[in-house]
mmCIF file of C-alpha atoms in Angstrom:
data_model
loop_
_atom_site.group_PDB
_atom_site.id
_atom_site.type_symbol
_atom_site.label_atom_id
_atom_site.label_comp_id
_atom_site.label_asym_id
_atom_site.label_seq_id
_atom_site.Cartn_x
_atom_site.Cartn_y
_atom_site.Cartn_z
ATOM 1 C CA MET I 1 77.918 88.997 169.522
ATOM 2 C CA THR I 2 74.774 86.987 168.820
ATOM 3 C CA GLU I 3 73.343 86.332 165.387
ATOM 4 C CA ARG I 4 70.005 87.887 164.545
ATOM 5 C CA LYS I 5 67.307 85.489 163.456
ATOM 6 C CA PRO I 6 66.326 85.651 159.781
ATOM 7 C CA ASP I 7 62.807 86.910 160.514
ATOM 8 C CA GLU I 8 64.304 89.782 162.487
ATOM 9 C CA ILE I 9 66.330 91.160 159.595
ATOM 10 C CA SER I 10 63.732 91.037 156.848
ATOM 11 C CA PRO I 11 60.915 93.549 156.395
ATOM 12 C CA ASP I 12 57.353 92.494 156.940
ATOM 13 C CA SER I 13 56.854 92.742 153.178
ATOM 14 C CA GLU I 14 58.265 94.628 150.221
ATOM 15 C CA ASP I 15 55.249 96.919 150.286
ATOM 16 C CA CYS I 16 56.051 97.891 153.866
ATOM 17 C CA LYS I 17 59.230 99.559 152.672
ATOM 18 C CA ARG I 18 57.116 102.009 150.699
ATOM 19 C CA ASP I 19 54.555 102.654 153.449
ATOM 20 C CA ASN I 20 54.104 106.063 154.950
ATOM 21 C CA LEU I 21 55.396 105.476 158.479
ATOM 22 C CA ILE I 22 52.738 107.728 160.004
ATOM 23 C CA ARG I 23 50.111 105.272 158.707
ATOM 24 C CA LEU I 24 51.574 102.599 161.000
ATOM 25 C CA GLY I 25 49.500 102.717 164.188
ATOM 26 C CA GLU I 26 52.196 102.067 166.803
ATOM 27 C CA PHE I 27 54.723 104.390 165.198
ATOM 28 C CA ARG I 28 52.087 107.099 164.805
ATOM 29 C CA THR I 29 51.378 106.829 168.532
ATOM 30 C CA LEU I 30 55.065 107.020 169.469
ATOM 31 C CA TRP I 31 55.609 109.956 167.116
ATOM 32 C CA THR I 32 52.609 111.888 168.451
ATOM 33 C CA ALA I 33 53.720 111.344 172.047
ATOM 34 C CA TYR I 34 57.255 112.437 171.183
ATOM 35 C CA ALA I 35 56.258 115.515 169.145
ATOM 36 C CA GLN I 36 54.075 117.073 171.801
ATOM 37 C CA SER I 37 56.636 116.220 174.514
ATOM 38 C CA VAL I 38 59.401 118.009 172.580
ATOM 39 C CA LEU I 39 57.293 121.157 172.344
ATOM 40 C CA GLY I 40 56.467 120.919 176.055
ATOM 41 C CA ASP I 41 60.129 120.495 176.991
ATOM 42 C CA GLN I 42 61.173 123.539 174.965
ATOM 43 C CA LEU I 43 58.438 125.564 176.646
ATOM 44 C CA ALA I 44 59.583 124.358 180.068
ATOM 45 C CA ARG I 45 63.234 125.285 179.441
ATOM 46 C CA VAL I 46 62.268 128.828 178.551
ATOM 47 C CA ALA I 47 59.849 129.021 181.491
ATOM 48 C CA LEU I 48 62.470 127.829 183.973
ATOM 49 C CA SER I 49 65.075 130.267 182.683
ATOM 50 C CA LEU I 50 62.669 133.201 182.971
ATOM 51 C CA LEU I 51 61.366 132.080 186.363
ATOM 52 C CA VAL I 52 64.845 131.766 187.865
ATOM 53 C CA PHE I 53 66.014 135.052 186.340
ATOM 54 C CA GLU I 54 62.923 136.872 187.634
ATOM 55 C CA ARG I 55 63.586 135.643 191.177
ATOM 56 C CA THR I 56 67.382 135.992 191.293
ATOM 57 C CA GLU I 57 68.253 138.512 188.535
ATOM 58 C CA SER I 58 71.395 136.383 188.159
ATOM 59 C CA ALA I 59 72.661 135.206 184.780
ATOM 60 C CA GLY I 60 74.822 132.617 186.573
ATOM 61 C CA TRP I 61 71.869 130.981 188.338
ATOM 62 C CA THR I 62 69.866 131.065 185.127
ATOM 63 C CA ALA I 63 72.640 129.309 183.193
ATOM 64 C CA ALA I 64 73.069 126.755 185.997
ATOM 65 C CA THR I 65 69.342 125.981 185.904
ATOM 66 C CA TYR I 66 69.484 125.473 182.135
ATOM 67 C CA ALA I 67 72.440 123.114 182.610
ATOM 68 C CA LEU I 68 70.358 121.051 185.034
ATOM 69 C CA THR I 69 68.008 120.217 182.148
ATOM 70 C CA THR I 70 70.757 118.095 180.557
ATOM 71 C CA LEU I 71 73.506 117.163 183.040
ATOM 72 C CA PRO I 72 71.555 114.580 185.135
ATOM 73 C CA ALA I 73 71.296 112.459 181.985
ATOM 74 C CA LEU I 74 74.999 111.647 182.441
ATOM 75 C CA LEU I 75 74.261 109.741 185.648
ATOM 76 C CA SER I 76 70.972 108.207 184.642
ATOM 77 C CA GLY I 77 72.306 107.206 181.216
ATOM 78 C CA VAL I 78 74.808 104.904 182.888
ATOM 79 C CA LEU I 79 72.812 103.702 185.884
ATOM 80 C CA LEU I 80 69.185 103.719 184.713
ATOM 81 C CA SER I 81 69.215 103.007 180.949
ATOM 82 C CA GLY I 82 69.489 99.303 181.727
ATOM 83 C CA LEU I 83 65.884 99.382 182.945
ATOM 84 C CA ALA I 84 64.945 99.291 179.246
ATOM 85 C CA ASP I 85 66.534 95.812 179.046
ATOM 86 C CA ARG I 86 65.329 94.496 182.404
ATOM 87 C CA PHE I 87 61.640 95.346 182.121
ATOM 88 C CA PRO I 88 59.105 95.618 179.260
ATOM 89 C CA ARG I 89 59.964 98.754 177.325
ATOM 90 C CA ARG I 90 56.411 100.065 177.131
ATOM 91 C CA THR I 91 56.184 99.792 180.915
ATOM 92 C CA VAL I 92 59.443 101.702 181.349
ATOM 93 C CA MET I 93 58.277 104.513 179.042
ATOM 94 C CA VAL I 94 54.880 104.882 180.711
ATOM 95 C CA GLY I 95 56.470 104.805 184.173
ATOM 96 C CA CYS I 96 59.026 107.490 183.271
ATOM 97 C CA ASP I 97 56.314 109.721 181.816
ATOM 98 C CA LEU I 98 54.141 109.416 184.927
ATOM 99 C CA VAL I 99 57.096 110.182 187.201
ATOM 100 C CA ARG I 100 57.958 113.280 185.185
ATOM 101 C CA ALA I 101 54.332 114.417 185.091
ATOM 102 C CA VAL I 102 54.139 114.372 188.895
ATOM 103 C CA ILE I 103 57.511 116.061 189.408
ATOM 104 C CA VAL I 104 56.991 118.808 186.828
ATOM 105 C CA GLY I 105 53.494 119.324 188.226
ATOM 106 C CA LEU I 106 55.057 120.050 191.614
ATOM 107 C CA MET I 107 57.516 122.437 189.962
ATOM 108 C CA ALA I 108 54.575 124.327 188.465
ATOM 109 C CA LEU I 109 53.153 125.195 191.893
ATOM 110 C CA PRO I 110 53.584 128.931 192.617
ATOM 111 C CA GLY I 111 56.023 129.775 195.386
ATOM 112 C CA THR I 112 58.149 126.625 195.107
ATOM 113 C CA PRO I 113 61.551 127.526 196.699
ATOM 114 C CA LEU I 114 64.421 127.628 194.213
ATOM 115 C CA PRO I 115 66.501 124.893 195.950
ATOM 116 C CA LEU I 116 63.467 122.581 195.850
ATOM 117 C CA LEU I 117 62.822 123.577 192.245
ATOM 118 C CA ALA I 118 66.397 122.612 191.320
ATOM 119 C CA GLY I 119 66.113 119.286 193.154
ATOM 120 C CA LEU I 120 62.830 118.449 191.413
ATOM 121 C CA LEU I 121 64.378 119.368 188.067
ATOM 122 C CA VAL I 122 67.242 116.929 188.635
ATOM 123 C CA LEU I 123 64.785 114.149 189.553
ATOM 124 C CA ALA I 124 62.699 114.834 186.454
ATOM 125 C CA GLN I 125 65.740 114.705 184.194
ATOM 126 C CA LEU I 126 66.918 111.427 185.712
ATOM 127 C CA ALA I 127 63.853 109.783 184.154
ATOM 128 C CA GLU I 128 64.744 110.988 180.645
ATOM 129 C CA ALA I 129 67.552 108.493 179.981
ATOM 130 C CA PRO I 130 65.607 105.261 180.644
ATOM 131 C CA PHE I 131 62.690 106.647 178.622
ATOM 132 C CA GLY I 132 64.961 107.471 175.669
ATOM 133 C CA ALA I 133 66.733 104.110 175.887
ATOM 134 C CA ALA I 134 63.418 102.246 175.966
ATOM 135 C CA GLN I 135 62.066 104.242 173.035
ATOM 136 C CA GLY I 136 65.229 103.721 170.969
ATOM 137 C CA ALA I 137 65.285 99.995 171.729
ATOM 138 C CA LEU I 138 61.541 99.578 171.057
ATOM 139 C CA LEU I 139 61.452 101.241 167.628
ATOM 140 C CA PRO I 140 63.230 98.367 165.787
ATOM 141 C CA SER I 141 60.554 95.987 167.118
ATOM 142 C CA VAL I 142 57.813 98.333 165.924
ATOM 143 C CA LEU I 143 59.280 99.161 162.503
ATOM 144 C CA GLY I 144 61.635 96.313 161.603
ATOM 145 C CA ALA I 145 65.270 96.748 160.613
ATOM 146 C CA HIS I 146 64.551 98.077 157.110
ATOM 147 C CA ARG I 147 62.278 100.868 158.284
ATOM 148 C CA TYR I 148 64.021 101.716 161.541
ATOM 149 C CA GLU I 149 66.386 104.344 160.142
ATOM 150 C CA ARG I 150 63.482 106.050 158.384
ATOM 151 C CA GLY I 151 61.689 106.172 161.708
ATOM 152 C CA GLN I 152 64.739 107.670 163.401
ATOM 153 C CA ARG I 153 64.918 110.281 160.652
ATOM 154 C CA VAL I 154 61.299 111.284 161.273
ATOM 155 C CA MET I 155 61.999 111.541 165.016
ATOM 156 C CA LEU I 156 65.089 113.719 164.468
ATOM 157 C CA ILE I 157 63.267 116.059 162.076
ATOM 158 C CA THR I 158 60.490 116.329 164.659
ATOM 159 C CA HIS I 159 63.005 117.156 167.395
ATOM 160 C CA GLN I 160 64.808 119.778 165.316
ATOM 161 C CA ALA I 161 61.524 121.324 164.166
ATOM 162 C CA GLY I 162 60.411 121.462 167.802
ATOM 163 C CA GLN I 163 63.622 123.281 168.691
ATOM 164 C CA LEU I 164 63.066 125.780 165.879
ATOM 165 C CA VAL I 165 59.508 126.444 167.043
ATOM 166 C CA GLY I 166 60.775 126.768 170.608
ATOM 167 C CA PHE I 167 63.470 129.263 169.642
ATOM 168 C CA ALA I 168 61.008 131.243 167.542
ATOM 169 C CA GLY I 169 57.964 131.384 169.803
ATOM 170 C CA GLY I 170 58.757 129.866 173.192
ATOM 171 C CA GLY I 171 59.663 133.131 174.869
ATOM 172 C CA VAL I 172 56.555 134.943 173.611
ATOM 173 C CA LEU I 173 54.288 132.081 174.710
ATOM 174 C CA VAL I 174 55.828 131.882 178.182
ATOM 175 C CA VAL I 175 55.456 135.642 178.667
ATOM 176 C CA TRP I 176 51.800 135.353 177.650
ATOM 177 C CA LEU I 177 50.946 132.281 179.748
ATOM 178 C CA GLY I 178 53.332 132.772 182.649
ATOM 179 C CA SER I 179 56.089 130.427 183.843
ATOM 180 C CA HIS I 180 53.906 128.354 186.165
ATOM 181 C CA VAL I 181 51.189 127.710 183.576
ATOM 182 C CA SER I 182 53.879 126.801 181.026
ATOM 183 C CA LEU I 183 55.360 124.247 183.429
ATOM 184 C CA GLY I 184 51.876 122.889 184.047
ATOM 185 C CA LEU I 185 51.406 122.408 180.312
ATOM 186 C CA ASN I 186 54.671 120.479 180.179
ATOM 187 C CA ALA I 187 53.416 118.203 182.968
ATOM 188 C CA ALA I 188 50.241 117.639 180.932
ATOM 189 C CA THR I 189 52.309 116.593 177.893
ATOM 190 C CA PHE I 190 53.886 113.817 179.976
ATOM 191 C CA LEU I 191 50.449 112.593 181.068
ATOM 192 C CA LEU I 192 49.249 112.596 177.469
ATOM 193 C CA SER I 193 52.384 110.777 176.343
ATOM 194 C CA ALA I 194 51.889 108.086 179.004
ATOM 195 C CA ALA I 195 48.266 107.568 177.941
ATOM 196 C CA LEU I 196 49.122 107.400 174.249
ATOM 197 C CA ILE I 197 51.894 104.859 174.774
ATOM 198 C CA ARG I 198 49.896 102.747 177.238
ATOM 199 C CA PHE I 199 46.884 102.381 174.951
ATOM 200 C CA GLY I 200 48.490 102.786 171.524
ATOM 201 C CA VAL I 201 51.592 100.581 171.756
ATOM 202 C CA LYS I 202 51.440 96.803 171.965
ATOM 203 C CA ALA I 203 52.717 95.137 175.138
ATOM 204 C CA ARG I 204 55.890 93.139 174.536
ATOM 205 C CA PRO I 205 57.748 90.903 177.007
ATOM 206 C CA VAL I 206 61.369 91.441 178.021
ATOM 207 C CA GLU I 207 63.430 90.444 174.990
ATOM 208 C CA GLY I 208 66.393 88.088 174.821
ATOM 209 C CA ALA I 209 68.197 87.095 178.004
ATOM 210 C CA ALA I 210 67.490 90.251 179.993
ATOM 211 C CA THR I 211 65.774 89.801 183.339
ATOM 212 C CA GLY I 212 64.577 92.107 186.069
ATOM 213 C CA GLN I 213 67.094 90.555 188.478
ATOM 214 C CA LYS I 214 70.238 91.387 186.511
ATOM 215 C CA ARG I 215 72.466 93.730 188.518
ATOM 216 C CA VAL I 216 73.164 97.217 187.252
ATOM 217 C CA HIS I 217 76.951 96.958 187.443
ATOM 218 C CA LEU I 218 76.881 93.698 185.466
ATOM 219 C CA GLN I 219 74.717 95.321 182.798
ATOM 220 C CA VAL I 220 77.037 98.307 182.503
ATOM 221 C CA ARG I 221 80.146 96.123 182.383
ATOM 222 C CA SER I 222 78.556 93.869 179.773
ATOM 223 C CA ALA I 223 77.538 96.821 177.577
ATOM 224 C CA VAL I 224 81.006 98.397 177.803
ATOM 225 C CA ALA I 225 82.611 95.058 176.878
ATOM 226 C CA LEU I 226 80.199 94.655 173.963
ATOM 227 C CA ILE I 227 81.018 98.068 172.488
ATOM 228 C CA TRP I 228 84.755 97.741 173.075
ATOM 229 C CA ALA I 229 84.959 94.278 171.503
ATOM 230 C CA ASP I 230 83.258 95.249 168.233
ATOM 231 C CA PRO I 231 85.204 97.736 166.046
ATOM 232 C CA ARG I 232 81.978 98.679 164.264
ATOM 233 C CA LEU I 233 80.282 99.755 167.495
ATOM 234 C CA ARG I 234 83.424 101.567 168.665
ATOM 235 C CA SER I 235 83.597 103.507 165.408
ATOM 236 C CA LEU I 236 79.896 104.389 165.498
ATOM 237 C CA VAL I 237 80.185 105.673 169.075
ATOM 238 C CA ALA I 238 83.179 107.792 168.057
ATOM 239 C CA LEU I 239 81.230 109.182 165.095
ATOM 240 C CA GLY I 240 78.467 110.215 167.468
ATOM 241 C CA TRP I 241 80.793 111.771 170.023
ATOM 242 C CA LEU I 242 82.255 114.100 167.387
ATOM 243 C CA ALA I 243 79.238 116.251 168.214
ATOM 244 C CA GLY I 244 81.350 117.542 171.117
ATOM 245 C CA PHE I 245 83.191 119.739 168.604
ATOM 246 C CA ILE I 246 80.159 120.642 166.510
ATOM 247 C CA VAL I 247 78.090 121.914 169.451
ATOM 248 C CA LEU I 248 80.598 124.619 170.398
ATOM 249 C CA PRO I 249 79.083 127.412 168.230
ATOM 250 C CA GLU I 250 75.797 126.925 170.100
ATOM 251 C CA GLY I 251 77.462 127.489 173.458
ATOM 252 C CA LEU I 252 79.268 130.580 172.156
ATOM 253 C CA ALA I 253 76.391 132.013 170.106
ATOM 254 C CA ALA I 254 75.860 135.065 172.338
ATOM 255 C CA PRO I 255 79.512 136.177 172.603
ATOM 256 C CA PHE I 256 80.094 135.512 168.901
ATOM 257 C CA ALA I 257 77.037 137.586 167.947
ATOM 258 C CA GLU I 258 78.403 140.502 169.972
ATOM 259 C CA GLU I 259 81.877 140.015 168.494
ATOM 260 C CA ALA I 260 80.433 139.968 164.960
ATOM 261 C CA GLY I 261 78.427 143.149 165.556
ATOM 262 C CA GLY I 262 75.011 141.474 165.637
ATOM 263 C CA GLY I 263 72.120 142.252 167.957
ATOM 264 C CA GLY I 264 70.111 140.039 170.267
ATOM 265 C CA ALA I 265 67.990 138.724 167.382
ATOM 266 C CA SER I 266 71.098 137.330 165.690
ATOM 267 C CA VAL I 267 71.632 134.930 168.614
ATOM 268 C CA GLY I 268 68.359 133.188 167.734
ATOM 269 C CA LEU I 269 69.409 132.947 164.083
ATOM 270 C CA LEU I 270 72.752 131.413 165.037
ATOM 271 C CA LEU I 271 71.060 128.900 167.359
ATOM 272 C CA ALA I 272 68.455 127.946 164.750
ATOM 273 C CA ALA I 273 70.894 127.567 161.822
ATOM 274 C CA HIS I 274 72.339 124.170 162.761
ATOM 275 C CA PRO I 275 68.965 122.495 163.513
ATOM 276 C CA ALA I 276 67.598 123.879 160.244
ATOM 277 C CA GLY I 277 70.549 122.395 158.372
ATOM 278 C CA MET I 278 70.006 119.020 160.019
ATOM 279 C CA VAL I 279 66.380 118.987 158.863
ATOM 280 C CA VAL I 280 67.535 119.641 155.283
ATOM 281 C CA GLY I 281 70.281 117.015 155.554
ATOM 282 C CA ALA I 282 67.884 114.423 156.950
ATOM 283 C CA ALA I 283 65.494 115.038 154.065
ATOM 284 C CA VAL I 284 68.270 114.751 151.460
ATOM 285 C CA LEU I 285 69.743 111.572 152.951
ATOM 286 C CA GLY I 286 66.262 110.102 153.253
ATOM 287 C CA ARG I 287 65.612 110.252 149.515
ATOM 288 C CA THR I 288 64.571 106.973 147.941
ATOM 289 C CA GLY I 289 67.658 106.920 145.717
ATOM 290 C CA VAL I 290 70.062 106.932 148.683
ATOM 291 C CA GLY I 291 70.216 103.339 149.932
ATOM 292 C CA ASP I 292 71.152 102.133 153.409
ATOM 293 C CA ASP I 293 74.568 100.864 152.338
ATOM 294 C CA ARG I 294 75.429 104.137 150.601
ATOM 295 C CA ARG I 295 74.421 106.160 153.670
ATOM 296 C CA ARG I 296 76.709 103.992 155.805
ATOM 297 C CA ARG I 297 79.581 104.540 153.396
ATOM 298 C CA LEU I 298 78.992 108.297 153.619
ATOM 299 C CA LEU I 299 79.265 108.398 157.415
ATOM 300 C CA GLY I 300 82.970 109.242 157.433
ATOM 301 C CA PRO I 301 82.926 111.952 154.728
ATOM 302 C CA LEU I 302 79.844 113.573 156.252
ATOM 303 C CA ALA I 303 81.425 113.583 159.728
ATOM 304 C CA ILE I 304 84.379 115.460 158.233
ATOM 305 C CA GLY I 305 81.982 117.805 156.443
ATOM 306 C CA ALA I 306 80.154 118.561 159.698
ATOM 307 C CA ASN I 307 83.354 119.863 161.327
ATOM 308 C CA LEU I 308 85.159 121.463 158.394
ATOM 309 C CA PRO I 309 82.879 124.551 157.969
ATOM 310 C CA LEU I 310 83.764 125.673 161.500
ATOM 311 C CA VAL I 311 87.399 126.157 160.451
ATOM 312 C CA PHE I 312 86.276 129.139 158.337
ATOM 313 C CA TYR I 313 85.431 131.069 161.512
ATOM 314 C CA TRP I 314 89.119 131.997 161.431
ATOM 315 C CA ALA I 315 88.224 134.424 158.636
ATOM 316 C CA GLY I 316 86.077 136.410 161.070
ATOM 317 C CA PRO I 317 82.691 135.939 159.342
ATOM 318 C CA GLY I 318 79.728 138.192 159.955
ATOM 319 C CA VAL I 319 76.484 136.824 161.338
ATOM 320 C CA GLY I 320 75.069 136.037 157.885
ATOM 321 C CA ALA I 321 78.138 134.073 156.775
ATOM 322 C CA ALA I 322 78.259 132.250 160.135
ATOM 323 C CA VAL I 323 74.615 131.213 159.724
ATOM 324 C CA LEU I 324 75.450 129.707 156.321
ATOM 325 C CA LEU I 325 78.459 127.853 157.764
ATOM 326 C CA LEU I 326 76.345 126.468 160.590
ATOM 327 C CA MET I 327 73.616 125.369 158.195
ATOM 328 C CA LEU I 328 76.202 123.537 156.073
ATOM 329 C CA SER I 329 77.561 121.884 159.203
ATOM 330 C CA GLY I 330 74.007 120.912 160.145
ATOM 331 C CA VAL I 331 73.316 119.375 156.727
ATOM 332 C CA CYS I 332 76.344 117.108 157.084
ATOM 333 C CA SER I 333 75.533 116.413 160.752
ATOM 334 C CA ALA I 334 72.454 114.504 159.636
ATOM 335 C CA TYR I 335 74.854 111.536 159.372
ATOM 336 C CA GLN I 336 74.138 111.091 163.091
ATOM 337 C CA ILE I 337 70.775 109.520 162.206
ATOM 338 C CA THR I 338 72.383 106.719 160.201
ATOM 339 C CA ALA I 339 75.173 106.271 162.757
ATOM 340 C CA GLY I 340 72.689 105.983 165.635
ATOM 341 C CA ALA I 341 70.325 103.666 163.787
ATOM 342 C CA THR I 342 73.159 101.380 162.683
ATOM 343 C CA PHE I 343 74.516 101.270 166.247
ATOM 344 C CA VAL I 344 71.147 100.121 167.601
ATOM 345 C CA LEU I 345 70.620 97.501 164.900
ATOM 346 C CA LEU I 346 74.121 96.074 165.406
ATOM 347 C CA THR I 347 73.508 95.689 169.152
ATOM 348 C CA PRO I 348 71.958 92.433 170.467
ATOM 349 C CA VAL I 349 68.316 92.976 171.280
ATOM 350 C CA ASP I 350 68.680 92.233 175.008
ATOM 351 C CA GLN I 351 71.448 94.839 175.463
ATOM 352 C CA ARG I 352 70.152 97.697 173.330
ATOM 353 C CA GLY I 353 68.819 99.832 176.152
ATOM 354 C CA GLN I 354 72.002 99.834 178.236
ATOM 355 C CA ALA I 355 74.328 100.189 175.228
ATOM 356 C CA LEU I 356 72.267 103.057 173.834
ATOM 357 C CA GLY I 357 72.226 104.729 177.246
ATOM 358 C CA LEU I 358 76.013 104.542 177.532
ATOM 359 C CA ALA I 359 76.486 105.970 174.044
ATOM 360 C CA ARG I 360 74.087 108.838 174.737
ATOM 361 C CA SER I 361 75.676 109.594 178.105
ATOM 362 C CA GLY I 362 79.075 109.831 176.442
ATOM 363 C CA LEU I 363 77.603 112.123 173.799
ATOM 364 C CA ILE I 364 76.171 114.450 176.454
ATOM 365 C CA ALA I 365 79.493 114.400 178.307
ATOM 366 C CA MET I 366 81.426 115.295 175.163
ATOM 367 C CA GLN I 367 79.039 118.147 174.407
ATOM 368 C CA GLY I 368 79.333 119.457 177.952
ATOM 369 C CA ILE I 369 83.123 119.217 177.897
ATOM 370 C CA GLY I 370 83.217 120.908 174.490
ATOM 371 C CA VAL I 371 81.087 123.879 175.548
ATOM 372 C CA ALA I 372 82.833 124.261 178.917
ATOM 373 C CA SER I 373 86.296 124.082 177.330
ATOM 374 C CA GLY I 374 85.243 126.540 174.644
ATOM 375 C CA GLY I 375 84.099 129.015 177.277
ATOM 376 C CA VAL I 376 87.399 128.809 179.162
ATOM 377 C CA ILE I 377 89.478 129.138 175.979
ATOM 378 C CA THR I 378 87.414 132.114 174.839
ATOM 379 C CA GLU I 379 87.998 133.838 178.175
ATOM 380 C CA LEU I 380 91.738 133.323 177.722
ATOM 381 C CA SER I 381 91.965 134.164 174.030
ATOM 382 C CA GLY I 382 89.343 136.901 173.902
ATOM 383 C CA SER I 383 87.943 135.611 170.591
ATOM 384 C CA SER I 384 84.970 133.249 170.287
ATOM 385 C CA ALA I 385 85.502 133.019 166.508
ATOM 386 C CA ALA I 386 89.077 131.777 166.954
ATOM 387 C CA THR I 387 87.891 129.258 169.554
ATOM 388 C CA ILE I 388 85.205 127.878 167.236
ATOM 389 C CA ALA I 389 87.706 127.694 164.366
ATOM 390 C CA GLY I 390 90.186 125.808 166.546
ATOM 391 C CA ALA I 391 87.470 123.360 167.574
ATOM 392 C CA GLY I 392 86.567 122.903 163.911
ATOM 393 C CA LEU I 393 90.179 122.116 163.000
ATOM 394 C CA LEU I 394 90.608 119.637 165.847
ATOM 395 C CA GLY I 395 87.226 118.113 165.097
ATOM 396 C CA THR I 396 88.089 117.714 161.423
ATOM 397 C CA LEU I 397 91.350 115.915 162.261
ATOM 398 C CA CYS I 398 89.533 113.604 164.689
ATOM 399 C CA ALA I 399 86.785 113.017 162.115
ATOM 400 C CA VAL I 400 89.384 111.924 159.533
ATOM 401 C CA LEU I 401 90.782 109.365 161.985
ATOM 402 C CA VAL I 402 87.321 108.105 162.917
ATOM 403 C CA ALA I 403 86.299 107.930 159.238
ATOM 404 C CA VAL I 404 89.308 105.743 158.469
ATOM 405 C CA GLY I 405 88.444 103.514 161.422
ATOM 406 C CA TRP I 406 84.842 103.150 160.286
ATOM 407 C CA ALA I 407 85.868 102.369 156.691
ATOM 408 C CA ARG I 408 88.014 99.517 158.007
ATOM 409 C CA ALA I 409 85.474 98.259 160.531
ATOM 410 C CA ARG I 410 82.167 98.471 158.681
ATOM 411 C CA ASP I 411 82.495 95.130 156.857
ATOM 412 C CA THR I 412 83.888 93.213 159.832
ATOM 413 C CA GLY I 413 82.003 91.120 162.348
ATOM 414 C CA THR I 414 78.865 89.002 162.111
ATOM 415 C CA GLY I 415 75.255 90.213 162.713
ATOM 416 C CA THR I 416 73.100 91.398 164.114
ATOM 417 C CA ILE I 417 72.139 92.929 160.761
ATOM 418 C CA PRO I 418 74.152 92.758 157.557
ATOM 419 C CA LEU I 419 75.544 96.175 156.662
ATOM 420 C CA ARG I 420 74.755 95.492 153.024
ATOM 421 C CA ALA I 421 70.981 95.864 152.731
#
């Protein structure tokens, strides 16, 4: 692993550490582009679900369409995230936005056949991974190491708030506007994002040793070797992948609500509880009195705390108690911000895009496996509460092991940033 240069690990000035991040021009541009894109994506997910259900009246096809909004990221995360290391990151982000604007615009055309709609959806989602990798790798250059985690925290709160708004009002808005107009608005958000990034973010050359000629398989192999060779990176990836256990209540929200005697409205409450908890947790961990080193020491205990509340589903809680358990899990799950930020800052600058893409692809895979396995087990056991409790127990045991590994690994290795701020 390469050493980071001294000017790369120090803040621009002591005053910068106290700056309001939104006052920083480039970050404000990236945040604005991201915020309106999140709202557009939530609107599009609801619009697609309603559009497919209206045409097919099939819950299976509707669920499959929703899955297509996330599953292609598995492939593109491995094969396309390296673009963020091979080409200027602003160029990659603008290109991905323009591609998605065109594709989603075609999806918005009335009368588009469902097979074509599904194919276009897959193509649009393939562009998400290189965009996310480029954005994640660019933020440290925009903010500096000492402000990067704060920036990630703002982005996560924005994402969770966008989800809450989407859960609360997305369906009503889509019914009012119509599915095709809603998809058109999502296409417009990509165009606006591309314009904001193109004219509001400074052009930067390809960093480090990355070149446009480097082969994809060599990039992937190099990123895998990098993560595997560093116990800190391995532990941070494992901490992130624990989300595969924590996501299960989301996938089983509808059957659990019925099992607990709740109505349709309770499903929305159950889905919103965890994001709401993460917003609270991000705010608490972001307090001035909680330093970077302390947050990194808390990664293990918080990972355990994110899984442990799910064990109490064995007591057969009602909807209200389950909402409280999910909020508590969400508060502790805010550790993911620190884990992700530390992972990026410990990765050499010329490999950040590919390494981040691999980590995110694994995270998506673990979440998909967790939800799919939970569905099968619930079918066999007949109890979604028992399934969630079992996942919480297994997740807690895994979190203990990962926490021990992180405690041993965190002070090992050299650069790129010192873990002690």
